Amino acid sequence: SAMDHQPKFFENLSGTGKAIGVLTSGGDAQGMNAAVRAVVRMGIYVKAKVYFVYEGYQGMVDGGDNIVEVSWESVSSILQVGGTVIGSARCKSFRTHEGRLQAAYNLVQRGITNLCVIGGDGSLTGANLFREEWSGLLEELAQNGKIDAEAVKKYAYLNIVGMVGSIDNDFCGTDMTIGTDSALHRIIEVVDAIMTTAQSHQRTFVLEVMGRHCGYLALVSALACGADWVFIPEYPPEEGWEDTMCVKLSENRARKKRLNIIIVAEGAIDCHNKPITSEKVKDLVVQRLGFDTRVTILGHVQRGGTPSAFDRILASRMGVEAVLALLEATPATPACVVSLSGNQAVRLPLMECVQMTQEVQKAMDEGRFLEAVRLRGKSFENNLNTYKLLSQKKPDAELPKTNFNVAVLNVGAPAAGMNAAVRAAVRVGITEGHKMFAVIDGFEGFARGKIKEISWGDVGGWTGQGGSILGTKRTLPAKYLEKIAEQMRTNNINALMVIGGFEAYLGLLELSAAREKYDEFCVPMVMVPATVSNNVPGSDFSIGADTALNTITDTCDRIKQSASGTKRRVFIIETMGGYCGYLANMGALAAGADAAYIFEEQFDIRELQANVEHLTEKMKTSIQRGLVLRNENCNENYTTDFIYQLYSEEGKGVFDCRKNVLGHMQQGGAPSPFDRNFGTKISAKAMQWISKKLKETYRKGKVFANTDDSVCLLGMRRRNLVFQPVVELKTETDFVHRIPKEQWWLKLRPLMKILAKYKTSYDVSDSGQLEHVAMLPKEAVPAAI
């Protein structure tokens, strides 16, 4: 219909006369505060009244000072704080009818008929029941003479929007719940630390992670640190697992591996639904193998600490989306949860998600484990399949022999997670029966013949290593075509896998153009995007960008803290990214910055002037500090120094200025859980594509591939991983500035401005359709990270 094509702008949605209550409930999770902040600011922005409900449902029942109207400044400086500043309590009384009656009374007194609940499935189920009972509760209050008939009419409907805050990621319908990524950060920090001591003493470590009913944290951390064995409730080990595990551990030791890591989810069970505890696993290893074994139980460390960049952005996006959903809610719309599917914000009916989540538990209780894994969703299933592929090497006798040789290389600047991608490629390649070759130092090393066979064991322990172990160069292949072709011929290379940034993309374009002249390049080639800049066309994300974003966010947190101490200080921070504003823009969103200057959105002196005035106003409030991010190439004349000097001059007497160039620390460091996991999965998928292409193009004893679709880039697009011929991506590329012509994250640009109190226009046409929880067909294509 004609209506569908009218863009929808949130400026046209008004919250005037509405009151929104926000509460956090259930177990705390990092990022809840970011969600609270976004709800409060977005609510106030659209002119609604916003109330904190302290201590979850308990505060709603107790009323009084537990339900307070809040201002813009109330949520200042909470973005970087873990847990929830408005508290969360287990509440018995809300489970009783009397409790809910009292809660309804407390809300009506303040005219609150919109609730935003941030919590786990229990909290959300409670909210839904409350909503269903609401009109009945009001009538009862009227009968008891507590409220008048007018109020019953005026406040007839309660709208509820939920956000899932839970470190377990145990809620169906959402790819990632708020807090999951941060919990993975805590686990990975511990595992990385334990690895070094285990290495020293040749020890075995049994790590117990949280997840009573859901194995997500255990599974993904096992993937992210290359654990030897993992126990999760959804996928109990087969009968006789004790022998299998011990054989595997001793084989690893025989291969000169000095340590073993075993990860156990606290809810792990065997196929008879009997618990498998970390102590039991330890005793087993000690009795059977005599290995020096230690147990580490991570416990509440996993809930603590500062939220990761991913969780802050997720929670901020969800918070804004929740307010939009409340503004658009009608008595006819069901209570919904806002969540992320792939890279897309979606709304789903709350009860459908809850029912599906309960189905998983039921399937596990009844021993239908395959079904449980399937119900968990495609992301979970994909993680499990990748883990199975990479953790155990089949005996040589069982491996197929394809006689194909596949070479892997890194191209461009180093990016954290490249090594995880190389490891996955090598191991999947070997499993598929190919001989794997590693090229040292990119195309330049290739031309010089720096190429050697690489084995399963050679890439052990690579997932957690930063930088590029193979070595990487920015050099393009064009000037070495002759020599590279010769190396391909000498080593009989039948396929190429390139892991890298924009140069990798240009390199593949050059190699595909050179096919006319050189038959050697008529082989399947695939590229996996890896660059901190996230500027590769054809993919929403690239390996390394998340790690860089966390580095920027951590640094900004420290700088903000220093600025709060000095008072009245504005920091100007320069980020990397070439001409791509991804790091500056998303860093600004995650760090709660006041402005971010990027190349993609031209700005002039008037804008700079407006930002100075905005900061001057801000200094009059209780928040006496400012943070401004600038992408390194956003404007050749308005340099970081220029902006610093302009702000210093214009801010005289009101605030002083400091500047900070973050530089190469953005490329270094241990990869974040997201980059390890993304790198591992996208690379495994690319390798499987290579195998498929090799079979398709093998004719008369040789591989010959010269169609466009045999040189592809594998990218994450909205909700799916897709293979795209590099030639077709040319039209989507701005080659002068080395960025895609259209970038999804520019849509989030207004979000940062809204949360920093700027007037702006925000196109929300994408949001608002209520979707249904997809019951996966048996052969669903796994998409999410």
Coordinates of N, CA and C in Angstrom, one line a residue, residues 52-68 91 93 99 102-110 112:
F52 N 11.9 6.2 37.5 CA 12.6 5.0 37.9 C 11.8 4.2 38.8
V53 N 11.8 2.9 38.7 CA 11.2 2.0 39.7 C 12.4 1.3 40.3
Y54 N 12.7 1.7 41.6 CA 13.9 1.1 42.2 C 13.6 -0.3 42.7
E55 N 14.6 -1.1 42.8 CA 14.6 -2.5 43.3 C 13.5 -3.4 42.6
G56 N 13.4 -3.2 41.3 CA 12.5 -4.1 40.5 C 11.1 -4.1 41.0
Y57 N 10.4 -5.3 40.9 CA 9.0 -5.3 41.3 C 8.8 -5.0 42.7
Q58 N 9.8 -5.3 43.6 CA 9.6 -5.0 45.0 C 9.3 -3.5 45.2
G59 N 10.1 -2.7 44.5 CA 9.9 -1.2 44.6 C 8.5 -0.8 44.0
M60 N 8.0 -1.6 43.0 CA 6.7 -1.2 42.4 C 5.6 -1.5 43.5
V61 N 5.8 -2.6 44.2 CA 4.8 -2.9 45.3 C 4.9 -2.0 46.5
D62 N 6.2 -1.7 46.9 CA 6.4 -0.8 48.0 C 6.0 0.7 47.8
G63 N 6.1 1.1 46.5 CA 5.8 2.5 46.2 C 6.6 3.5 46.9
G64 N 6.0 4.7 47.2 CA 6.8 5.7 48.0 C 8.0 6.2 47.2
D65 N 9.2 6.3 47.9 CA 10.4 6.8 47.2 C 10.9 5.8 46.2
N66 N 10.3 4.7 46.1 CA 10.8 3.7 45.1 C 10.4 4.0 43.7
I67 N 9.5 4.9 43.5 CA 9.0 5.3 42.2 C 9.2 6.8 42.0
V68 N 10.2 7.2 41.3 CA 10.6 8.6 41.2 C 10.7 9.1 39.8
C91 N 11.4 -10.7 44.2 CA 10.2 -10.2 44.8 C 9.1 -11.2 44.9
S93 N 6.3 -10.8 46.8 CA 4.9 -10.2 46.9 C 4.3 -9.9 45.6
G99 N -0.1 -8.2 46.1 CA 1.1 -7.5 45.6 C 0.8 -6.7 44.4
Q102 N -1.5 -3.7 44.8 CA -0.8 -2.6 45.4 C 0.1 -1.9 44.3
A103 N 0.8 -2.7 43.5 CA 1.6 -2.2 42.4 C 0.8 -1.3 41.4
A104 N -0.3 -1.9 41.1 CA -1.2 -1.1 40.1 C -1.6 0.2 40.7
Y105 N -1.9 0.2 42.0 CA -2.3 1.4 42.7 C -1.2 2.4 42.7
N106 N 0.0 2.0 43.0 CA 1.2 2.9 43.0 C 1.4 3.5 41.6
L107 N 1.2 2.7 40.5 CA 1.5 3.2 39.2 C 0.4 4.2 38.8
V108 N -0.9 3.9 39.1 CA -2.0 4.8 38.7 C -1.9 6.1 39.4
Q109 N -1.4 6.1 40.7 CA -1.2 7.4 41.4 C -0.4 8.3 40.6
R110 N 0.6 7.8 39.9 CA 1.5 8.6 39.1 C 1.2 8.7 37.7
I112 N 1.3 6.3 35.5 CA 2.2 5.5 34.7 C 1.4 4.3 34.1

